[in-house]
Structures are given as structure tokens and as C-alpha cells.
Coordinates of C-alpha atoms and ligand atoms in Angstrom, one line a residue:
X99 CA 0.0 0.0 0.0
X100 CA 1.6 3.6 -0.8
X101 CA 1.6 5.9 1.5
X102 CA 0.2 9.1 1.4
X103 CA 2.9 12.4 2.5
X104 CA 1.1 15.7 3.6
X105 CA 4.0 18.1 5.4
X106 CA 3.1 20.8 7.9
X107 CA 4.9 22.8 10.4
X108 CA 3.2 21.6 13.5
X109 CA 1.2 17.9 13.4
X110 CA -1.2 18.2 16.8
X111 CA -2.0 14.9 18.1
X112 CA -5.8 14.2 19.5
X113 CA -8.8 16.9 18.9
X114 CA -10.1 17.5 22.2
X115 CA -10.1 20.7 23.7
X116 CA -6.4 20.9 24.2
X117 CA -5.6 19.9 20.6
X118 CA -8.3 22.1 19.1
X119 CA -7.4 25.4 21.3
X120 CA -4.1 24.4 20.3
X121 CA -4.5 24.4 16.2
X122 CA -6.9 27.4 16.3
X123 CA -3.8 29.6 18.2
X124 CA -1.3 28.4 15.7
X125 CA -3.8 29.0 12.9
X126 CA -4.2 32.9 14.0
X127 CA -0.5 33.3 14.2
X128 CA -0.7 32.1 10.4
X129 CA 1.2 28.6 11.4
X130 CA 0.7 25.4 9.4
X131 CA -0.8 22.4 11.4
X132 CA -2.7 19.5 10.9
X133 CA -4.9 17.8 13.8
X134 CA -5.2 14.0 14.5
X135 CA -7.9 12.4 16.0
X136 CA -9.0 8.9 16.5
X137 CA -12.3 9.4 17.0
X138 CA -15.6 10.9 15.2
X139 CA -16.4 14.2 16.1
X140 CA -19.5 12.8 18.2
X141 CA -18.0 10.6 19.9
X142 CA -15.5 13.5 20.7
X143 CA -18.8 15.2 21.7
X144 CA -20.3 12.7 23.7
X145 CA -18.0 12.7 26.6
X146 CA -18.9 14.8 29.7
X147 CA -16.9 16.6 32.0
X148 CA -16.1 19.4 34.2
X149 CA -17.7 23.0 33.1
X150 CA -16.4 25.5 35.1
X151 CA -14.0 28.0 33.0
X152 CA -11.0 30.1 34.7
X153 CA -9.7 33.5 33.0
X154 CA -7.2 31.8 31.2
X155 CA -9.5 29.8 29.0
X156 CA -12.1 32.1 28.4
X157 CA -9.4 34.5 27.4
X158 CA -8.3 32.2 24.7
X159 CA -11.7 32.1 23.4
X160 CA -12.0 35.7 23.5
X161 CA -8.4 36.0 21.7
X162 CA -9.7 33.8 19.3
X163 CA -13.3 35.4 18.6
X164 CA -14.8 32.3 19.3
X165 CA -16.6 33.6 22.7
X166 CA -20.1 34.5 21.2
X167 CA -21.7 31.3 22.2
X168 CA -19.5 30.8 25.5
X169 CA -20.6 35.2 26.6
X170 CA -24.6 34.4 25.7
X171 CA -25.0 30.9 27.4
X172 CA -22.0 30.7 30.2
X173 CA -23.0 31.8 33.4
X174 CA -21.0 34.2 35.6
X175 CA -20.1 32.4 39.3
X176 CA -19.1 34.9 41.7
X177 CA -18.6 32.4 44.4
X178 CA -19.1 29.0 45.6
X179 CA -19.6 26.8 48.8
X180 CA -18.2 24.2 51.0
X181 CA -20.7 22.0 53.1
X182 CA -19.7 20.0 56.4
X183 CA -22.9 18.4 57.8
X184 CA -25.3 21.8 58.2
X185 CA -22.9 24.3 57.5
X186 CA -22.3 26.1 54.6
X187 CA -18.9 28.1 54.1
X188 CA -19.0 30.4 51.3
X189 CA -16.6 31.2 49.6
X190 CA -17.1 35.0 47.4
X191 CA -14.6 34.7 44.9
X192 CA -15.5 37.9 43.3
X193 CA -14.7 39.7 47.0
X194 CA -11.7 38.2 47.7
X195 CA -10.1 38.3 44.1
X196 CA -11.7 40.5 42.0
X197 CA -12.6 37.9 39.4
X198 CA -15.0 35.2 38.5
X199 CA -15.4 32.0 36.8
X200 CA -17.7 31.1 34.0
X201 CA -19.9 27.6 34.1
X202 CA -19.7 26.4 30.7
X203 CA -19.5 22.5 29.4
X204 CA -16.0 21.3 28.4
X205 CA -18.5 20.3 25.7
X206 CA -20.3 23.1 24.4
X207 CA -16.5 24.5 24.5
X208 CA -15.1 21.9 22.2
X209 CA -18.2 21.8 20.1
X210 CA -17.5 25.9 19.2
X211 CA -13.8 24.9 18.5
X212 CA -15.1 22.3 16.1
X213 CA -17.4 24.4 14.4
X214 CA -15.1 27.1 13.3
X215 CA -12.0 25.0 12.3
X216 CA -13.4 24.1 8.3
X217 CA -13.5 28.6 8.6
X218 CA -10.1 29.2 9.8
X219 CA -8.0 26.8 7.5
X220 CA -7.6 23.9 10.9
X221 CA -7.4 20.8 9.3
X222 CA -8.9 18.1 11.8
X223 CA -8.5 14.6 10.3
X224 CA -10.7 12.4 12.4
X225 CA -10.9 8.7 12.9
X226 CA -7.3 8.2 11.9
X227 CA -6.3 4.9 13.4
X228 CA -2.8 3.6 14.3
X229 CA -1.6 7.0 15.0
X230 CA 2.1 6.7 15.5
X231 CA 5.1 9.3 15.8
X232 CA 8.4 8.6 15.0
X233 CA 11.5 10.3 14.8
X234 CA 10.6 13.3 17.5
X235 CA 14.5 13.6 18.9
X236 CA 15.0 14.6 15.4
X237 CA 14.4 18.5 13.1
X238 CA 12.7 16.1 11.1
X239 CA 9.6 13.9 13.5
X240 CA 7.1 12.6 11.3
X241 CA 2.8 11.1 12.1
X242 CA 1.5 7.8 10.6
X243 CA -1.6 6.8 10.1
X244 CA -4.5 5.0 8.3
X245 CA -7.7 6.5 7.0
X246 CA -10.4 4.1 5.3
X247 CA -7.7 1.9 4.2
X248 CA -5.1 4.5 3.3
X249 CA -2.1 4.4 4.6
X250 CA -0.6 8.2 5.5
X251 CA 2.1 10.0 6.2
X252 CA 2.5 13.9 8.1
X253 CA 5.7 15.3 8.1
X254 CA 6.4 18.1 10.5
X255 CA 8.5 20.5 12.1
X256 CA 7.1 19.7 15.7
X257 CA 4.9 17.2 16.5
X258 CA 2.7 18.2 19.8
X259 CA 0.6 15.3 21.7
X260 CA -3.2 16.7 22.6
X261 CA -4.2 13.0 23.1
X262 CA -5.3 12.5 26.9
X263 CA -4.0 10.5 29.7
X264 CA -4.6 7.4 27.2
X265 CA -2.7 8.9 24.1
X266 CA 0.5 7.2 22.4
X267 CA 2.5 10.4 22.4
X268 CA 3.8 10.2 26.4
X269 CA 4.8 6.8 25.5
X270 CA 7.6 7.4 22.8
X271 CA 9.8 9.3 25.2
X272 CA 12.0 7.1 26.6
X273 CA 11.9 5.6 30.2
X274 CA 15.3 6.9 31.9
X275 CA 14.6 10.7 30.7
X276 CA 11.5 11.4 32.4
X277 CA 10.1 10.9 35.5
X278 CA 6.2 9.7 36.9
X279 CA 4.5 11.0 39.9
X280 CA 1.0 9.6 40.7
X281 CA -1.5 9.2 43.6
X282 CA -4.5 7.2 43.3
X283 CA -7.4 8.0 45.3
X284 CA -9.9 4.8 47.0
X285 CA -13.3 6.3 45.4
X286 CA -14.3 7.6 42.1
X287 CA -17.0 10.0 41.2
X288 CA -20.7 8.9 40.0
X289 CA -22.0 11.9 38.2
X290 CA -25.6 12.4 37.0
X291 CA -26.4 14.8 34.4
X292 CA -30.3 15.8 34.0
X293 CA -32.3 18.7 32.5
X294 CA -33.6 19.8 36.1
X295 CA -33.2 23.4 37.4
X296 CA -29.7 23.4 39.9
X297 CA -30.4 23.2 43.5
X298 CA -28.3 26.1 44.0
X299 CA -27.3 28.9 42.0
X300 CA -23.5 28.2 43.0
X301 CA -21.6 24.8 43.4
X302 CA -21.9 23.3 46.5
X303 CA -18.7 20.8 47.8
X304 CA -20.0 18.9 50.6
X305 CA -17.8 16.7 53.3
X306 CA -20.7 14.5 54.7
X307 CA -19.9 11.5 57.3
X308 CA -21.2 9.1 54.1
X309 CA -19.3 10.8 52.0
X310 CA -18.3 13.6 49.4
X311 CA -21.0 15.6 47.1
X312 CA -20.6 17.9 44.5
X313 CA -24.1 20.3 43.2
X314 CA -23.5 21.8 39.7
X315 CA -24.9 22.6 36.5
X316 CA -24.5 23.5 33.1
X317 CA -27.3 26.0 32.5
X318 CA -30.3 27.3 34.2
X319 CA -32.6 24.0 33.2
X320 CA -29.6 21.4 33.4
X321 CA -27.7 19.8 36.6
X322 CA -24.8 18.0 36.9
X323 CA -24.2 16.1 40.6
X324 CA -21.3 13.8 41.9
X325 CA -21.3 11.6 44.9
X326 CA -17.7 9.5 45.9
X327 CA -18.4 6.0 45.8
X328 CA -16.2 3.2 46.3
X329 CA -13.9 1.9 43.2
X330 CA -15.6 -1.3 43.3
X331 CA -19.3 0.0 43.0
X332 CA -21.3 -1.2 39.7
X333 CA -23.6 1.7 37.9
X334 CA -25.8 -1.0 37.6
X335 CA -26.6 -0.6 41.7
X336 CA -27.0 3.5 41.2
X337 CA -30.8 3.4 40.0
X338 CA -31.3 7.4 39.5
X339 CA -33.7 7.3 43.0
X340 CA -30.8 5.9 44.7
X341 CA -28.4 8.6 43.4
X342 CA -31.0 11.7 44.2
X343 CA -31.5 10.1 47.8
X344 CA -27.8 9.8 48.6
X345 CA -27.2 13.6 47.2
X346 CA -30.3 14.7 49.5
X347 CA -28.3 13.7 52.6
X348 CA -25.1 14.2 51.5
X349 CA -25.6 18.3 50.4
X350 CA -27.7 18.8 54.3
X351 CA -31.1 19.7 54.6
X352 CA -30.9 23.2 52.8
X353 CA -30.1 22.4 49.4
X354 CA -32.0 19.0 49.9
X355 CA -35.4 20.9 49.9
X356 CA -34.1 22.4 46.4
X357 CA -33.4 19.4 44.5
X358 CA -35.5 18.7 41.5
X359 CA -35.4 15.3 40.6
X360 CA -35.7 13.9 37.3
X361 CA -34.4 10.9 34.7
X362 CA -30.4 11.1 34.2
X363 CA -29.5 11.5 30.6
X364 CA -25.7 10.4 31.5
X365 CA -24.2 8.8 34.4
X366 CA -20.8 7.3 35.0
X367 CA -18.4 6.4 37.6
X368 CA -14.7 8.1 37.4
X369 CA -11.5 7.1 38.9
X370 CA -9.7 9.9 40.7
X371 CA -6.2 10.5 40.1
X372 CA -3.1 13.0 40.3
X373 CA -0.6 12.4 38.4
X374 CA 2.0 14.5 36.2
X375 CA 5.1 13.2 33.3
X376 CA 8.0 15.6 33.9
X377 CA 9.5 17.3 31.5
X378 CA 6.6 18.2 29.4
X379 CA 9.0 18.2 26.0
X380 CA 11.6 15.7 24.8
X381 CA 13.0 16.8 21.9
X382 CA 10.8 18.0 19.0
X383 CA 7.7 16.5 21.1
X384 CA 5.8 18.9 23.5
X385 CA 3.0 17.5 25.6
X386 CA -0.1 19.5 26.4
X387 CA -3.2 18.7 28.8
X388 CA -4.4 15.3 29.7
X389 CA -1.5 13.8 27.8
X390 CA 0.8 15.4 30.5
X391 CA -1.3 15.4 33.8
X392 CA -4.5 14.8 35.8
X393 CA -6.1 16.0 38.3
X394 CA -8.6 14.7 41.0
X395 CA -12.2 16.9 39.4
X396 CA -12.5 19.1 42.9
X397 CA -11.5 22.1 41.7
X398 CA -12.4 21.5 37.9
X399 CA -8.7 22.2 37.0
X400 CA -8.2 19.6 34.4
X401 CA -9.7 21.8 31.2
X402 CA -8.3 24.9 32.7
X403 CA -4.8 23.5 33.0
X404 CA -4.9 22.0 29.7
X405 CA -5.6 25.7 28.5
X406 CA -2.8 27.0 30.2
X407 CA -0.5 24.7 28.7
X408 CA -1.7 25.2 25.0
X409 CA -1.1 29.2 26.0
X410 CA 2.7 28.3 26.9
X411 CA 3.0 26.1 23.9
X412 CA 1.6 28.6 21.0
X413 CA 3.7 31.4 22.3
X414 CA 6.6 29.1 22.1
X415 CA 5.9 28.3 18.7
X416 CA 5.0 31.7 17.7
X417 CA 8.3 32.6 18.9
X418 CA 9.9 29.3 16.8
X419 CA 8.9 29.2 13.6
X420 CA 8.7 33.5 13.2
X421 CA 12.2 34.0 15.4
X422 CA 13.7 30.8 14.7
X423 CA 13.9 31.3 19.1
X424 CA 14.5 27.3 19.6
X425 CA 15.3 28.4 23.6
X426 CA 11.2 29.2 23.7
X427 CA 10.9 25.5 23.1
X428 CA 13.5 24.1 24.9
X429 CA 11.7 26.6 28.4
X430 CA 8.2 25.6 27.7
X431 CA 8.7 23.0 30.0
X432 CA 9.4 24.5 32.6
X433 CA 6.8 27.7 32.4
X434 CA 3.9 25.0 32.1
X435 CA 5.1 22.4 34.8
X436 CA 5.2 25.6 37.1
X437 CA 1.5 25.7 37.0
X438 CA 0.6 22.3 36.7
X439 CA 2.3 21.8 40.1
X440 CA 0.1 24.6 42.0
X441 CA -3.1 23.7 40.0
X442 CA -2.0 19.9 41.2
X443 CA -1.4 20.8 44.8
X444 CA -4.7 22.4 45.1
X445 CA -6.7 19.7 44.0
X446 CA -5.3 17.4 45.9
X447 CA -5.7 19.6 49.0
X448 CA -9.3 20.5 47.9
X449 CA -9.7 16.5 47.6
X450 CA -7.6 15.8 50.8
X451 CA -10.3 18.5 53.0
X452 CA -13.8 17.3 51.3
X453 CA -13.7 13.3 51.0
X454 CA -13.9 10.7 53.9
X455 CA -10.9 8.3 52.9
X456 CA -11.5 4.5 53.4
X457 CA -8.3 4.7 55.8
X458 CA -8.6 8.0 57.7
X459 CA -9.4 7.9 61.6
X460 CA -10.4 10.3 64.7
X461 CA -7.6 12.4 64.2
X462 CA -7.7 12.9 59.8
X463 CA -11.3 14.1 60.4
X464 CA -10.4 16.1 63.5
X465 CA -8.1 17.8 61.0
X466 CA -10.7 18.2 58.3
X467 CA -12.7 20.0 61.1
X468 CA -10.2 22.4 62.2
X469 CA -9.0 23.2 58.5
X470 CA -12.8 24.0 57.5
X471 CA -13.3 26.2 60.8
X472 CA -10.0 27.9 59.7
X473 CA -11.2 28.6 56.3
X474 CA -14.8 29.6 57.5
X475 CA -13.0 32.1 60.3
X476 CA -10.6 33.9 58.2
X477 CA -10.3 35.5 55.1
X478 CA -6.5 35.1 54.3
X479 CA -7.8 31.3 54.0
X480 CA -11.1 32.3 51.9
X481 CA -8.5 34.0 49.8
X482 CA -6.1 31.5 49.2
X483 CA -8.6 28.9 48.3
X484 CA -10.0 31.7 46.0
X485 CA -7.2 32.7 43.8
X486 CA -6.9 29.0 43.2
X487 CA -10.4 28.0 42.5
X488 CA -10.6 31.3 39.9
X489 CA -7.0 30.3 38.6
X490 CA -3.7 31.3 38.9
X491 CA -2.1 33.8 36.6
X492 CA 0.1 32.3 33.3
Ligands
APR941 N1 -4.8 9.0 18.1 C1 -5.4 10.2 17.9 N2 -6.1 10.8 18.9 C2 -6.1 10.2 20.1 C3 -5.4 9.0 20.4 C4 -4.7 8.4 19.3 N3 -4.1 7.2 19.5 N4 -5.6 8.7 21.7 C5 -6.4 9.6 22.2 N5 -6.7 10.6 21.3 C6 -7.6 11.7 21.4 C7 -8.9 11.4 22.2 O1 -9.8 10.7 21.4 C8 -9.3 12.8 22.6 O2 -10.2 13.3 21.7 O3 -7.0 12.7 22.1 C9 -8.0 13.6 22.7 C10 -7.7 14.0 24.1 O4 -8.7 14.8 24.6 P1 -9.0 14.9 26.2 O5 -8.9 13.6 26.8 O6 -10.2 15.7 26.3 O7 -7.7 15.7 26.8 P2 -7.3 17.3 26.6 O8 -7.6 17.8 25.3 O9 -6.0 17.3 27.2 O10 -8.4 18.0 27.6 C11 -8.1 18.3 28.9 O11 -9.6 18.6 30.8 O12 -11.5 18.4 32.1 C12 -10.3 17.8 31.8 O13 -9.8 15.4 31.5 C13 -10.6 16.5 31.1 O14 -10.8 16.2 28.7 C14 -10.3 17.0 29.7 C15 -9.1 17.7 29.9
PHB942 C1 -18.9 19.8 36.7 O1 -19.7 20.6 36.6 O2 -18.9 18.7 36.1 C2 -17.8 20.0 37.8 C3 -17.8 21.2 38.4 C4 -16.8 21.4 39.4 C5 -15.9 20.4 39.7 C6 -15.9 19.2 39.0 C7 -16.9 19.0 38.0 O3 -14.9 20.7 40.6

């Protein structure tokens, strides 16, 4: 079978919001790049997750003037709240930093980038099987893959990997030049998405003694709710009743007597994880997102970091291929990891302070309890959780 060439200056590896953001920043700077992804664009569509946007992502949108959609239908969250039993800490971002953060589906997100990349000249080649890179220590990495029987080729300058945690990019650099560092957590997240009004017009974290709960939403007529369940649990023992019951004691009594229950039209159970591949570059390969890092969801860091790291990475490139500056490259490492690590560190600790862990006694939930009578006492704490939950600057 011949094989088919294409060349390019940047081949993008896996069209999810990381890739996409990604291609649509190069494309503005009038850089050449071609997008792989292996699946169709609904399946891309069909996966939920986190909605709530920091600065830094719905500034690339607005950079990219692809924030009509994201300014009518987002909504503005000025604040947000942490349960323990019957008390409710709030926590006014909008005080205590200035800022906000806008509730918005990773989905409807992707699905704008989509829709403007046949506009802007971002080629997105979808359900290309057998992805593979080669060559990526060299000026010269090239992409394989297959397409309806087609065998093709896509050379490149630089190849960046935008495939997720389960991606082959990570995987070609080599053992001994980078380094792991995981944590797995003993629950994962059930999360229920229904078109019922939210029980609250902010997100509510609780810490209950049965375990953790998370209110959210996506729009004014559509919820989203998580409850911690053990890794072993079966979806098939989460009948929707038994999910709205568990929420209803698990959020306390106030935003129990708000919940409006109705059919789920997704549900799924989530592993948590932290974990991050250091450095995020090895040669003529960057990594950004998913690909790179994970986060445990409390927080909703893992779409907001990916953003960050496709801002590092296009202004590296920008400064590549129209300065021939290979140093911006070689640093972009480092400026992303730099953030990853405080974006990591507070999800962890949000995840540390809200869930009851399968091994934690007396004295880890005596802690819990001082730490959220801290935060509700003081506002140097309020603050430092807030200028994490709105984002960090990049
Ligand atoms: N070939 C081509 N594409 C691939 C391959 C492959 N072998 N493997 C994975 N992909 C694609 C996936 O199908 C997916 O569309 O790479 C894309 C990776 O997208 P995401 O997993 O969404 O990761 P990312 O773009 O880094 O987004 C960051 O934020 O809220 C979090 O985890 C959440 O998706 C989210 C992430
Ligand atoms: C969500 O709406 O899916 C969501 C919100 C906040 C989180 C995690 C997930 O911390």
C-alpha cells in the first residue's frame, strides 16, 4: 500500500479541547498544522466533563473570537460553597479576588472549536487509526496513520501530543529521561447529568460522614451532581432514586429541599487520580493537557490546566517558527510544569479536605474539622482557596 505524505509545520496529536485550542492559536499566528484524532467528532462530543472556565481559557476564546456562544449561554459564578454536615462556608470569589469564573460544558466549548475549524484553515483529520510518531528527537519527526484503508504520512517540524492520559504520544519518550508522579485515590466520582433546574445557584462541595457531594450545572434547566463511591461500586446498583436520595443527605437539609429530581441522561463512575510526566517536552515533542497530567475533578482544573499549557505552547511556537527562538521550546517545560504543580497541589488539597478516605481515623477528620473552621474564620484562607479555584495567573 503507498503511503500518502502531507507536510506541515506543527502535526497536533488528538482533537479535544487541548488539541483544538491548540490548532486554532497556531492557525491565528498564520502557522501550518494539521490535527489527528482517533475518534468521530460525536464521539468526541459525547464525553462529559467538568464545566467551570477560569480566566485563562475564556481568554483564549476571546483571543480567538470564538466567545459569542461561550458570553450568551456561560454563566458568571461569583462564588461558591463548602458543606460539612449543616454548615455552609461560602466562599465570594468575586470579593476576595476581584474575578470570577464562568460555568460552561468542556462540551459546548469543544463543540464551538469544532465548528469554526473548516473557517479558519484547521485541518482536523478524524478517525485516523494507528496513530504513530516517529523520529521526534530529530528536526525532522514525522505522524503515521490509516484512514479508510489509506495508509498516510504527516511530516512536520514539531509534533505536539493533545491525546489525553490514554494517548500514544507520552509513551515514545523514553523511560530513563523522564520521570512519573502519581497518587490514586480509593473512590471515584458517580455523576448524574439531568435537564432539572440546579439546587443552587452556586456549586456546592460537601464533606458529609457518608461521604463527598458535589451540586453543579451547566445551564439554568440542566444539573450536573457527583457523589464519591467506592472503586468497586457497579452503575448498575446506582438506579437514579438511589443517586437523588444519597445527594439529598449528603448536600444537608438546605439544598436538599431544592433538588429537583428527574431521569439522568448520562451517568458514569470516574476514577480519581493525580498524576504528572515531567518534562513536558523531549525533543521536537511537546505534551499538552491530559497527555501530560491529571487532576482529581475538585477544583475543575483539568480543562483549565490543559488551557494553560496550550497558551505556553503557542507562544513558544510563535516565537519558533517567526524567530527561529528554539530556547522558547527548549523553556516551555518548565513555564507550564510551574502551574501544573500549584493547580495539582490544590486539587489534591481540595480533595484531601472534602472526601472521607477509606483509611482516615479520629484524628484525619479532626483535622478536616479544624482546617474547614479555619477557612470559614478567616479570610486570608477564603482568599487563598479563592485565587486557586478562579485560577492562577500564566
Ligand atoms: N490517536 C489520535 N487521537 C487520540 C489517540 C490516538 N491514538 N488517543 C487519544 N486521542 C484523542 C482522544 O480521542 C481525545 O479526543 O485525544 C483527545 C484527548 O482529549 P482529552 O482527553 O479531552 O484531553 P485534553 O484535550 O488534554 O483536555 C483536557 O480537561 O476536564 C479535563 O480530562 C478532562 O478532557 C479533559 C481535559
Ligand atoms: C462539573 O460541573 O462537572 C464540575 C464542576 C466542578 C468540579 C468538577 C466538576 O470541581
Amino acid at each position: 500500500m503507498s503511503e500518502r505524505e502531507d507536510k506541515t509545520q506543527v502535526c497536533i496529536v488528538g482533537a479535544g479541547p487541548a488539541g483544538l485550542l491548540l490548532g486554532h492559536l497556531l492557525r491565528a499566528e498564520g502557522i501550518d498544522c494539521v490535527v489527528l484524532e482517533r475518534q468521530s467528532p460525536d464521539y468526541v462530543l459525547g464525553r462529559i466533563r467538568a464545566g467551570v472556565l477560569e480566566q485563562v481559557t475564556v481568554g483564549l476564546m476571546e483571543r480567538l473570537g470564538l466567545d459569542s456562544r461561550l458570553k450568551a449561554e456561560g454563566l458568571i459564578h461569583d462564588g461558591f460553597n463548602l458543606a460539612d454536615g449543616e454548615r455552609l462556608i461560602r466562599i465570594d470569589i468575586a470579593d476576595l479576588t476581584g474575578r470570577h469564573v464562568v460555568v460552561y460544558g468542556q462540551t459546548e466549548l469543544t463543540r464551538d472549536l469544532m465548528d469554526a475549524s473548516a473557517e479558519r484553515g484547521l485541518t482536523v483529520v478524524y478517525e485516523a487509526n494507528d496513530v504513530a510518531l516517529h523520529d521526534v528527537e530529530s528536526d525532522a519527526p514525522f505522524v503515521t496513520y490509516e484512514k479508510d484503508g489509506q495508509a498516510h504520512r504527516v511530516s512536520a517540524r514539531i509534533v505536539v501530543g493533545c491525546d489525553g492520559f490514554h494517548g500514544p504520544s507520552r509513551r515514545v519518550i523514553p523511560a530513563g529521561v523522564a520521570r512519573e508522579y502519581e497518587r490514586e485515590y480509593p473512590f471515584g466520582w458517580l455523576g448524574i447529568l439531568a435537564d432539572v433546574p440546579p439546587c443552587n445557584h452556586e456549586l456546592i462541595y460537601a464533606n458529609h460522614e457518608r461521604g463527598f457531594a458535589l451540586a453543579s450545572q451547566r445551564s439554568e434547566v440542566r444539573s450536573r451532581y457527583y457523589i464519591d463511591v467506592p472503586l468497586t461500586e457497579k452503575l448498575e446498583d446506582w438506579p437514579d432514586d438511589r443517586v437523588w436520595d444519597e445527594l439529598a443527605i449528603r448536600l444537608g437539609p438546605e439544598a436538599a429541599a431544592n433538588i429537583t429530581r428527574g431521569p439522568s441522561i448520562e451517568k458514569s463512575i470516574a476514577p480519581l487520580r493525580s498524576y504528572v510526566f515531567a518534562p513536558m517536552r523531549h525533543g521536537n515533542l511537546l505534551l499538552c493537557g491530559d497527555a501530560a497530567h491529571i487532576v482529581p475533578p475538585t477544583g475543575a482544573k483539568g480543562l483549565n490546566l490543559a488551557a494553560s499549557d496550550v497558551h505556553y505552547a503557542a507562544e513558544a511556537l510563535t516565537a519558533f517558527f517567526r524567530r527561529n527562538d528554539a530556547d522558547a521550546v527548549a523553556g516551555y517545560s518548565d513555564r507550564a510544569l510551574a502551574r501544573v504543580w500549584k493547580a495539582e497541589r490544590f486539587s489534591w488539597s481540595l480533595t484531601r479536605l472534602m472526601h472521607r478516605f477509606p483509611e482516615d481515623g479520629p484524628f484525619e477528620r479532626a483535622m478536616q474539622v479544624a482546617e474547614l473552621d479555619y477557612i470559614a474564620s478567616s479570610r486570608a484562607a477564603q482568599t487563598s482557596i479563592a485565587e486557586n479555584y478562579v485560577g492562577l495567573p500564566v
